[in-house]
Every structure is written in structure tokens, then in C-alpha cells.
GROMACS .gro file of C-alpha atoms in nm:
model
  305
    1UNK     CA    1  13.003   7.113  -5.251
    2UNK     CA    2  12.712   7.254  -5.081
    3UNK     CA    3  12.456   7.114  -5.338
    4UNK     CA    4  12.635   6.814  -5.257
    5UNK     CA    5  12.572   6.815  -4.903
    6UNK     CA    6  12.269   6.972  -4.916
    7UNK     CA    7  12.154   6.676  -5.157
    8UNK     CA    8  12.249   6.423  -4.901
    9UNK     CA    9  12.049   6.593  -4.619
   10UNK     CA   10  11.724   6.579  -4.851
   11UNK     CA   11  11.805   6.234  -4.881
   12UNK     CA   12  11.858   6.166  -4.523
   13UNK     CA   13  11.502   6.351  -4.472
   14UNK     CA   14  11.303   6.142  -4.760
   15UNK     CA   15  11.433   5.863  -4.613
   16UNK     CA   16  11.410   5.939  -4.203
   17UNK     CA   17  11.075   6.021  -4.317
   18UNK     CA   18  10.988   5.673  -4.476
   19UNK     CA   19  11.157   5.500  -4.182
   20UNK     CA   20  10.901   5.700  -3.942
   21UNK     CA   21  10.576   5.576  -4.201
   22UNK     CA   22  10.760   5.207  -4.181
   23UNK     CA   23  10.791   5.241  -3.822
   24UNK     CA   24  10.388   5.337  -3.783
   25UNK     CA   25  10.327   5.041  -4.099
   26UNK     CA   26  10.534   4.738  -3.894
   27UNK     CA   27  10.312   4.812  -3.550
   28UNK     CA   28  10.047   4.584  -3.558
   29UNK     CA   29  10.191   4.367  -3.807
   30UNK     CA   30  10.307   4.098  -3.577
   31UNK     CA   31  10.151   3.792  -3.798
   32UNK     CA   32  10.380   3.565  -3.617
   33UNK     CA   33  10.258   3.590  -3.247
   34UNK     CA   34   9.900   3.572  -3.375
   35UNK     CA   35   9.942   3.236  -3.499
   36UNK     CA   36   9.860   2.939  -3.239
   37UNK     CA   37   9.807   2.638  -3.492
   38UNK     CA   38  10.139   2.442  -3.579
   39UNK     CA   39  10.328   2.583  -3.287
   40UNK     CA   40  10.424   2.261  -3.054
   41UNK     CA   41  10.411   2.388  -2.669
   42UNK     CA   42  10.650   2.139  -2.466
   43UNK     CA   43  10.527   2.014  -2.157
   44UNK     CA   44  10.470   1.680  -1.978
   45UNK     CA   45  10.105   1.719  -1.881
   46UNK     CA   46   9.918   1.342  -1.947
   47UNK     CA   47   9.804   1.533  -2.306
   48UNK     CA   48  10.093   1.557  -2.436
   49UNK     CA   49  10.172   1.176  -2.311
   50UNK     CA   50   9.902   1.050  -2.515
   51UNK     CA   51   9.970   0.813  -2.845
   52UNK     CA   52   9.969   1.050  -3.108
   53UNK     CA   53   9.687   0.832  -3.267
   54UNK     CA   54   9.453   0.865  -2.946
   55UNK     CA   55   9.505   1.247  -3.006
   56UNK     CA   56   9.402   1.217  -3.335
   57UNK     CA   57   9.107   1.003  -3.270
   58UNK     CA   58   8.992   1.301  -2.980
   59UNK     CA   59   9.026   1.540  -3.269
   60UNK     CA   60   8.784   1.368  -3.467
   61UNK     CA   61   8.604   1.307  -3.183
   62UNK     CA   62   8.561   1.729  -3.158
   63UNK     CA   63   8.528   1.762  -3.546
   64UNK     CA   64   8.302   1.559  -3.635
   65UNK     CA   65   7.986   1.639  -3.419
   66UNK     CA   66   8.098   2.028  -3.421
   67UNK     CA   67   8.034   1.995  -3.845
   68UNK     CA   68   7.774   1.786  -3.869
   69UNK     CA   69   7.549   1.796  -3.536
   70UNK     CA   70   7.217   1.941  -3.582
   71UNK     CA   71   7.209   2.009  -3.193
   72UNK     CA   72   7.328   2.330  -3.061
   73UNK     CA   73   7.382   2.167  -2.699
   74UNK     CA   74   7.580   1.896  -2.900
   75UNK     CA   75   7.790   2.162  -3.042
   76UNK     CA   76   7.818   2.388  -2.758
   77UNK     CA   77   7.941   2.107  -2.563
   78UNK     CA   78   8.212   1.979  -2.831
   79UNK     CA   79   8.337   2.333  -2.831
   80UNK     CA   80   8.402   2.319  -2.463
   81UNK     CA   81   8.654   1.997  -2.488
   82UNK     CA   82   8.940   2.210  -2.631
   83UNK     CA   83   8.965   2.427  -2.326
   84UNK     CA   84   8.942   2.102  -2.122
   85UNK     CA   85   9.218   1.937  -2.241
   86UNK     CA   86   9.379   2.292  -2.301
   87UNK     CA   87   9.384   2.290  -1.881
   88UNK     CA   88   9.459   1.970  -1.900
   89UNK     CA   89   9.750   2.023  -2.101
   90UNK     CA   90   9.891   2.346  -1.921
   91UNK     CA   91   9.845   2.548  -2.227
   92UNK     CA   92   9.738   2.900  -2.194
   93UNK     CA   93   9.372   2.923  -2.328
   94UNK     CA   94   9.496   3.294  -2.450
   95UNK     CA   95   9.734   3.165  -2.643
   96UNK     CA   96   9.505   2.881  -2.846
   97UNK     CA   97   9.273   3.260  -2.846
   98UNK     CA   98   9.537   3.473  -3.031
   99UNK     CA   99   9.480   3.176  -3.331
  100UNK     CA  100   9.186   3.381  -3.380
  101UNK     CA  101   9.324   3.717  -3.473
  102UNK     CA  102   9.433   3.645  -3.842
  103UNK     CA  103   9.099   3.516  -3.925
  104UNK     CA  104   8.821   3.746  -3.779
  105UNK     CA  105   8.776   3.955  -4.054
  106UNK     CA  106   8.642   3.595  -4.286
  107UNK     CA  107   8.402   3.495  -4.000
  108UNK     CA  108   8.265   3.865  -3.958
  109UNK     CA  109   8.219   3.828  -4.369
  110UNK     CA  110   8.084   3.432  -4.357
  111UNK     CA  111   7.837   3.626  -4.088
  112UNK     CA  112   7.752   3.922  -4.299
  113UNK     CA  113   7.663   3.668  -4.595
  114UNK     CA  114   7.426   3.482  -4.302
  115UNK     CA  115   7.244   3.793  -4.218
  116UNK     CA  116   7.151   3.901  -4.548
  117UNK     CA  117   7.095   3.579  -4.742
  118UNK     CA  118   6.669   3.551  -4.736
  119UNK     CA  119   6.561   3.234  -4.526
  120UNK     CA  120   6.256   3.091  -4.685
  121UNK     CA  121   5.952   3.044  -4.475
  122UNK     CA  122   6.105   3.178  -4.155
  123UNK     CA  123   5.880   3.282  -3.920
  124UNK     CA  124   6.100   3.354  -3.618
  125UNK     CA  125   6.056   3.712  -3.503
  126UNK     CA  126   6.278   3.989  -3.591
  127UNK     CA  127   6.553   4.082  -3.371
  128UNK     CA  128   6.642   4.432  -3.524
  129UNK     CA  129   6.538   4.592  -3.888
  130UNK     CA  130   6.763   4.871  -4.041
  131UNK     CA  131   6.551   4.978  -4.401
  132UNK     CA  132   6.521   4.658  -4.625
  133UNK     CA  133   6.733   4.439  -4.410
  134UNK     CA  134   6.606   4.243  -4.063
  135UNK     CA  135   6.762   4.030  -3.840
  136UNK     CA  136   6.561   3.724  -3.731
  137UNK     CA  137   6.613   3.508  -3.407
  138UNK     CA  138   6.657   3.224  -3.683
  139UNK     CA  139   6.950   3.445  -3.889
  140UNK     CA  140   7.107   3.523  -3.544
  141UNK     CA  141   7.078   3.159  -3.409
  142UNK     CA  142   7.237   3.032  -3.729
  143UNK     CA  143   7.543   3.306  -3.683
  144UNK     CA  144   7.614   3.253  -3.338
  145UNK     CA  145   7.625   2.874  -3.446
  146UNK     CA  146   7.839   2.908  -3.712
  147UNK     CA  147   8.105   3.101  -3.470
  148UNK     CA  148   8.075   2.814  -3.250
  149UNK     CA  149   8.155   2.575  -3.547
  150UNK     CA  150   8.427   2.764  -3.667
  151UNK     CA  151   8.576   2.879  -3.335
  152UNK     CA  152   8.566   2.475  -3.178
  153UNK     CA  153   8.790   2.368  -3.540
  154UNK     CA  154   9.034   2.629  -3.480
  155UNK     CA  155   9.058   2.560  -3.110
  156UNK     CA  156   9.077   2.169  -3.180
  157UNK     CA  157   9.309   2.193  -3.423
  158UNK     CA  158   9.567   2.452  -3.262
  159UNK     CA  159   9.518   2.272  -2.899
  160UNK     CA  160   9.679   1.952  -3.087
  161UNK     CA  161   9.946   2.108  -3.279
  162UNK     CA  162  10.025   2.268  -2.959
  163UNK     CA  163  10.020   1.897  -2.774
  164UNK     CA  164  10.164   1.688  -3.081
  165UNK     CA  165  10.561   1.801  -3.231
  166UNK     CA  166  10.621   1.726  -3.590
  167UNK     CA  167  10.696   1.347  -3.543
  168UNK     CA  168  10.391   1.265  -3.342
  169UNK     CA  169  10.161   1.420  -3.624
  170UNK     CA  170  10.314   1.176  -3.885
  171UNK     CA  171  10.355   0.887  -3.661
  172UNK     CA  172  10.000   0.922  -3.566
  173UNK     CA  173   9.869   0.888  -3.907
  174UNK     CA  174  10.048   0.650  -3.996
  175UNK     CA  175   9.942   0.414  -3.681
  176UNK     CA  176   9.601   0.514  -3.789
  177UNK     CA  177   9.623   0.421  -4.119
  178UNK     CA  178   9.887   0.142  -4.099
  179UNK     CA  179   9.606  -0.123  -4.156
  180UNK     CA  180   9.530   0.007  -4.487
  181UNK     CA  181   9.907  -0.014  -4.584
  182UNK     CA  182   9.884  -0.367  -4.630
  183UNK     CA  183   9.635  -0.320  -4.912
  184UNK     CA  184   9.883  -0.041  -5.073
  185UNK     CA  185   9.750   0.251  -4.876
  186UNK     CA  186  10.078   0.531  -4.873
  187UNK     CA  187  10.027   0.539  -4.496
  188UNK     CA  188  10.362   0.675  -4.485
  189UNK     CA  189  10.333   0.939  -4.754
  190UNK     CA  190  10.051   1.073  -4.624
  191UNK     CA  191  10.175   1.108  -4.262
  192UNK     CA  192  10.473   1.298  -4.449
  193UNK     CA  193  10.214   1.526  -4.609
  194UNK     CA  194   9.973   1.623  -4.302
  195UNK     CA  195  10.314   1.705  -4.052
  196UNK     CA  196  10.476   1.931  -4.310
  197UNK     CA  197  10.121   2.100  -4.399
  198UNK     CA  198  10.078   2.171  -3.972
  199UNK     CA  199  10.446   2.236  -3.976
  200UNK     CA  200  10.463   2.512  -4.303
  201UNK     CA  201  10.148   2.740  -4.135
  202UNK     CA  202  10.374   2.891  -3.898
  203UNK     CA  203  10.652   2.905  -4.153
  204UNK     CA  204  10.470   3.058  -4.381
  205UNK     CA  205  10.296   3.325  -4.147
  206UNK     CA  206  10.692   3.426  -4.044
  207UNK     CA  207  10.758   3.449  -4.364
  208UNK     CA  208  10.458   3.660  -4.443
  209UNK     CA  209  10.575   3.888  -4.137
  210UNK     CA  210  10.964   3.901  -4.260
  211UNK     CA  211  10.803   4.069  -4.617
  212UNK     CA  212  10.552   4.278  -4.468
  213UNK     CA  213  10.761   4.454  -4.231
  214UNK     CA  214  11.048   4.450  -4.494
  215UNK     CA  215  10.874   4.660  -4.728
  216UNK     CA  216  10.741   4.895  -4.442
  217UNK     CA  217  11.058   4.982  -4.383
  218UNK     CA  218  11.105   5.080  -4.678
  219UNK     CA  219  10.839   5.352  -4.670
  220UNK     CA  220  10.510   5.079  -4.796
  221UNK     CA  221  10.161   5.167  -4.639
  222UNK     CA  222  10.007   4.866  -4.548
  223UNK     CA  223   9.676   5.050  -4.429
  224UNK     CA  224   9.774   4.923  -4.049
  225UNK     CA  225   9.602   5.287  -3.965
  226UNK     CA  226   9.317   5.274  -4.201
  227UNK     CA  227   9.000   5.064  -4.091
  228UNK     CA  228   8.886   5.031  -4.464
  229UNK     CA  229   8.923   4.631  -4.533
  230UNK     CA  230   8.946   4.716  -4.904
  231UNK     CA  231   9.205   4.913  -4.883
  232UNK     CA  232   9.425   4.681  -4.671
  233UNK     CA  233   9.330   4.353  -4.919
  234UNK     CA  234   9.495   4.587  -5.180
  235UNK     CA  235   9.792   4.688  -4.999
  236UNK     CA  236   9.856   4.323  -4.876
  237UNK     CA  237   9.778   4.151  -5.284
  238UNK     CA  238  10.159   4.277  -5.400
  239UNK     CA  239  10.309   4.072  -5.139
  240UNK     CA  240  10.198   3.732  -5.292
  241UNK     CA  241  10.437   3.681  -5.484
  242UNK     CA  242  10.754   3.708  -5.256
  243UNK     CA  243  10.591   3.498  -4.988
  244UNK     CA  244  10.485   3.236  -5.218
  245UNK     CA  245  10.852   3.258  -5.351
  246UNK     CA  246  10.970   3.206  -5.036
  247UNK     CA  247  10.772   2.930  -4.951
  248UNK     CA  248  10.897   2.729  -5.221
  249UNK     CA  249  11.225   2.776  -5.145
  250UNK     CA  250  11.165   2.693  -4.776
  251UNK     CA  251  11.007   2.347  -4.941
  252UNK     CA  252  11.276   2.325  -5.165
  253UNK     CA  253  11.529   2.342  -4.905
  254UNK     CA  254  11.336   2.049  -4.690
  255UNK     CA  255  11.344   1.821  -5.035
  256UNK     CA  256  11.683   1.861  -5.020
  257UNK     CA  257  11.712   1.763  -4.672
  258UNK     CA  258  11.522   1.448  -4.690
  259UNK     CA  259  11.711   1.341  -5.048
  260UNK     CA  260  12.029   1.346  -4.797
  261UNK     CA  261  11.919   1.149  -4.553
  262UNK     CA  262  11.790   0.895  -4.849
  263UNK     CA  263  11.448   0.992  -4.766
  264UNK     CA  264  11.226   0.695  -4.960
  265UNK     CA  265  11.490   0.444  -5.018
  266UNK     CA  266  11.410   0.147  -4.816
  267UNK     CA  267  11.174   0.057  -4.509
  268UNK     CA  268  11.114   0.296  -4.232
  269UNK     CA  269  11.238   0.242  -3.893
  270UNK     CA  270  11.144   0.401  -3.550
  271UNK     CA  271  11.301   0.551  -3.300
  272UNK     CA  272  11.011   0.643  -3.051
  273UNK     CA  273  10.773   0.363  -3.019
  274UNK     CA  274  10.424   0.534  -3.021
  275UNK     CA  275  10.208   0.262  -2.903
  276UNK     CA  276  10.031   0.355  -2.623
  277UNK     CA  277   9.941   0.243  -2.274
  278UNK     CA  278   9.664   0.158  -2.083
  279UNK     CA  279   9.555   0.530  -2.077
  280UNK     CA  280   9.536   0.562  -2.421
  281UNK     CA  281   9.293   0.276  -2.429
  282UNK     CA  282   9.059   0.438  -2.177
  283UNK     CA  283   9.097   0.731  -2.391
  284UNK     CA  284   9.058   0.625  -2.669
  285UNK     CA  285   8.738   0.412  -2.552
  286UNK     CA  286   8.576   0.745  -2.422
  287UNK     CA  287   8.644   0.946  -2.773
  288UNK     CA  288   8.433   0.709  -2.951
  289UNK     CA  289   8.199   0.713  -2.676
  290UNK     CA  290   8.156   1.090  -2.726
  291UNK     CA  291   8.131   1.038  -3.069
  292UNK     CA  292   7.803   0.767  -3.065
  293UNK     CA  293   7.669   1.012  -2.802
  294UNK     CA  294   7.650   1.256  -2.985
  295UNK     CA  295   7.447   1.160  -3.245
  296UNK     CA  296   7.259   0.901  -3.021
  297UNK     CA  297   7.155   1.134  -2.737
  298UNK     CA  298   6.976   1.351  -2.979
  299UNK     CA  299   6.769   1.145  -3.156
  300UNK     CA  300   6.656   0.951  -2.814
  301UNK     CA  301   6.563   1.270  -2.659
  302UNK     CA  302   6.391   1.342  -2.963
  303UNK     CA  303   6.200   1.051  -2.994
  304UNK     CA  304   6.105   1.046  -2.626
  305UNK     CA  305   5.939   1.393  -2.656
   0.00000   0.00000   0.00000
């Protein structure tokens, strides 16, 4: 009897013990909260009362010259239109910010990679030198750039998931793409496609979260106290699996859902009539103004000096 009970209080140690290392593995892994794109915020600000289609059109309008512009003031000022409308839209600018979280670590590497790939014929001077490697004002110019690049996509694209619910997203494709249906374009499917890709990133990063913190209760280090990035890719590669698991049965359980409601099996109707007003016009009209600018301005400023 008392190697009985003294059995049981070893296992009530081992296992208070593994609760305590679960306890310090689930702080900080909050994946969840840190994740700003595909989250719709509701509010009736005159963003959110825009077509879904002008939205789109404003997010091209961001993209496009953020990717492809060869001017930094072009850029800089594309990346400044997200926390515009963000105002404009009553959404916190912290919250679009927290988007960020989940993928520093890839833009620190992408910047790394920048910093000690060789630039040919650069003749910029150097910044700092630490033994064989320098920084140039080029290399750092062409870093800080890239953040901008990156940072104006994530903020574009989480500003209008936060603006646009699921419906919107597919109705707005569609509308953009509805003249190309006549020709056999699957408008429709592909409005299906883009809403349940915006819609599974959240899903998926709550799902990541219910595994992680799962297993830490059970006594799994996840390296949440360890700065070592190798160390926490490791920890995190085991945890594929499930999540991907679960994915597919959250996207199993949706197929299901639309095969009930006979998903595909005749002509779509609408409920919510998405064609915009006289607003959308003017915006619309000023998002492909921004556009021509912003290839136009640059090349007459260039050719005038």
C-alpha cells in the first residue's frame, strides 16, 4: 500500500512538473492574436461601404507600384495608403501591426541574404565593415526597401480582409471578373477559391495554436525560452503533421457543407447586391489614377532633369 501511494505521488510530481514546463512552453505561443490578415473587423466607416470590387481595385492599386516601382518615393508613398484607409476605416493601426509578428524572423533572413550577397560594381560607400563582410549605403538602401515592399503587402492585404467579410471577397472577384465569364472564365470558382484561401489563414493559425499549446501541456519544449532559431524550427517541424491533418478535416467539413446546400448545381443567385454607388466610381476613378501616376510621375521627372 505505501509503494502504492508513494507511486502515485511520483506520478503526481513528474507530471505537476511537466504542467509547470507546459505552462512556461504555452506563454508566448499566442499564434492566434498575432494574426491580422483574414480577420473581418465590423464597422460602418465609408471603407467598409465600398463595392467589394472598388476594394479590390485599391488593393491593386497598393500592390502593384509597391512590387514593381523603381522609385523609393513611389513606394514609400504606396506604403502610406494602408494606414490611410486604416483611419479611415476605424481599424486600429496596432492591430494591422501585430500581422507582423509571425513573419519577422523571414524578413530579418530575406535581409541577411541582402547584406551578404556581393553587388557588382557598387561603388556606394561603406556603412559599417565587421572582417570580410561590409555594409554599403547601396546593400542598406536595398534592405530598408525591401521592408517597405514587404511591410506595404502585408498591411494592404490585412487592412482589406479586415474591411471585406467572406462574401464580399468572393463577390468582388467575381464582379471583377464577370466579363470574362461570358467567354468561359470560372469567375465563380475562382471567387470560391480566393475567400476560402483569406478565410483558412486564420483557421489554420488557431489550429496551429490549439496543437502547440496541446503538446506543451503535455510537458513539449517548444524553445519559447531559447533565442536559438534552429532550435525552435526543430521543435516546431513535428507539429506538421497534426495541423495539416487538421486542416483537411476543417476543408473536409466545409465540402460537406456546400454539397448540402447543393453547392454547384444550378445558377447562382444574390442576396446582397454589390454594385456600387456613386462613391465607388470616384473611387474607383482615383485608384487607377494612382496607379498611371505612379509610373508616369517618375519617368516625367526623370526626363525633365
Amino acid at each position: 500500500m505505501g509503494q502504492l501511494v508513494g507511486h502515485r505521488t511520483a506520478v503526481r510530481l513528474r507530471a505537476g512538473r511537466g504542467l509547470d514546463r507546459g505552462g512556461a512552453s504555452v506563454k508566448g505561443l499566442e499564434f492566434w492574436k498575432n494574426v491580422s490578415i483574414g480577420r473581418y473587423v465590423e464597422s460602418d466607416s465609408p471603407v467598409h461601404r465600398l463595392a467589394p470590387a472598388t476594394k479590390y481595385l485599391w488593393l491593386l492599386a497598393i500592390m502593384i507600384p509597391v512590387s514593381s516601382s523603381r522609385s523609393a518615393v513611389v513606394v514609400c508613398a504606396s506604403a502610406l495608403l494602408p494606414l490611410v484607409f486604416a483611419v479611415l476605416a476605424r481599424v486600429r493601426i496596432r492591430f494591422l501591426l501585430r500581422g507582423f509578428l509571425p513573419v519577422l524572423p523571414f524578413i530579418a533572413l530575406a535581409a541577411t541574404f541582402q547584406v551578404f550577397l556581393s553587388w557588382p560594381g557598387d561603388a556606394s560607400p561603406v556603412l559599417a565593415a565587421v572582417g570580410p563582410v561590409s555594409l554599403s549605403l547601396r546593400e542598406a538602401v536595398a534592405v530598408v526597401m525591401m521592408a517597405v515592399r514587404f511591410a506595404a503587402m502585408m498591411l494592404a492585404i490585412g487592412l482589406f480582409t479586415s474591411v471585406t467579410n467572406e462574401g464580399d471577397t468572393a463577390r468582388g472577384v467575381e464582379d471583377l471578373f464577370s466579363p470574362l465569364a461570358r467567354i468561359g472564365f470560372p469567375a465563380r470558382s475562382l471567387a470560391l477559391t480566393i475567400a476560402v484561401a483569406f478565410r483558412f489563414i486564420p483557421i489554420v493559425a488557431g489550429e496551429f495554436e490549439s496543437v502547440v499549446k496541446a503538446q506543451a501541456a503535455r510537458g513539449a519544449d517548444f524553445g519559447t525560452g531559447s533565442r536559438g532559431p534552429i532550435r525552435k524550427a526543430k521543435a516546431y517541424l513535428p507539429l506538421i503533421v497534426p495541423v495539416t491533418v487538421r486542416a483537411l478535416e476543417r476543408a473536409e467539413s466545409l465540402a460537406e457543407a456546400m454539397e448540402a446546400r447543393c453547392y454547384g448545381s444550378g445558377p447562382a443567385t444574390r442576396y446582397v447586391d454589390s454594385g456600387g454607388v456613386a462613391t465607388d466610381a470616384v473611387a474607383r476613378i482615383a485608384a487607377i489614377a494612382w496607379i498611371v501616376a505612379a509610373f508616369v510621375a517618375p519617368a516625367l521627372i526623370a526626363s525633365v532633369s
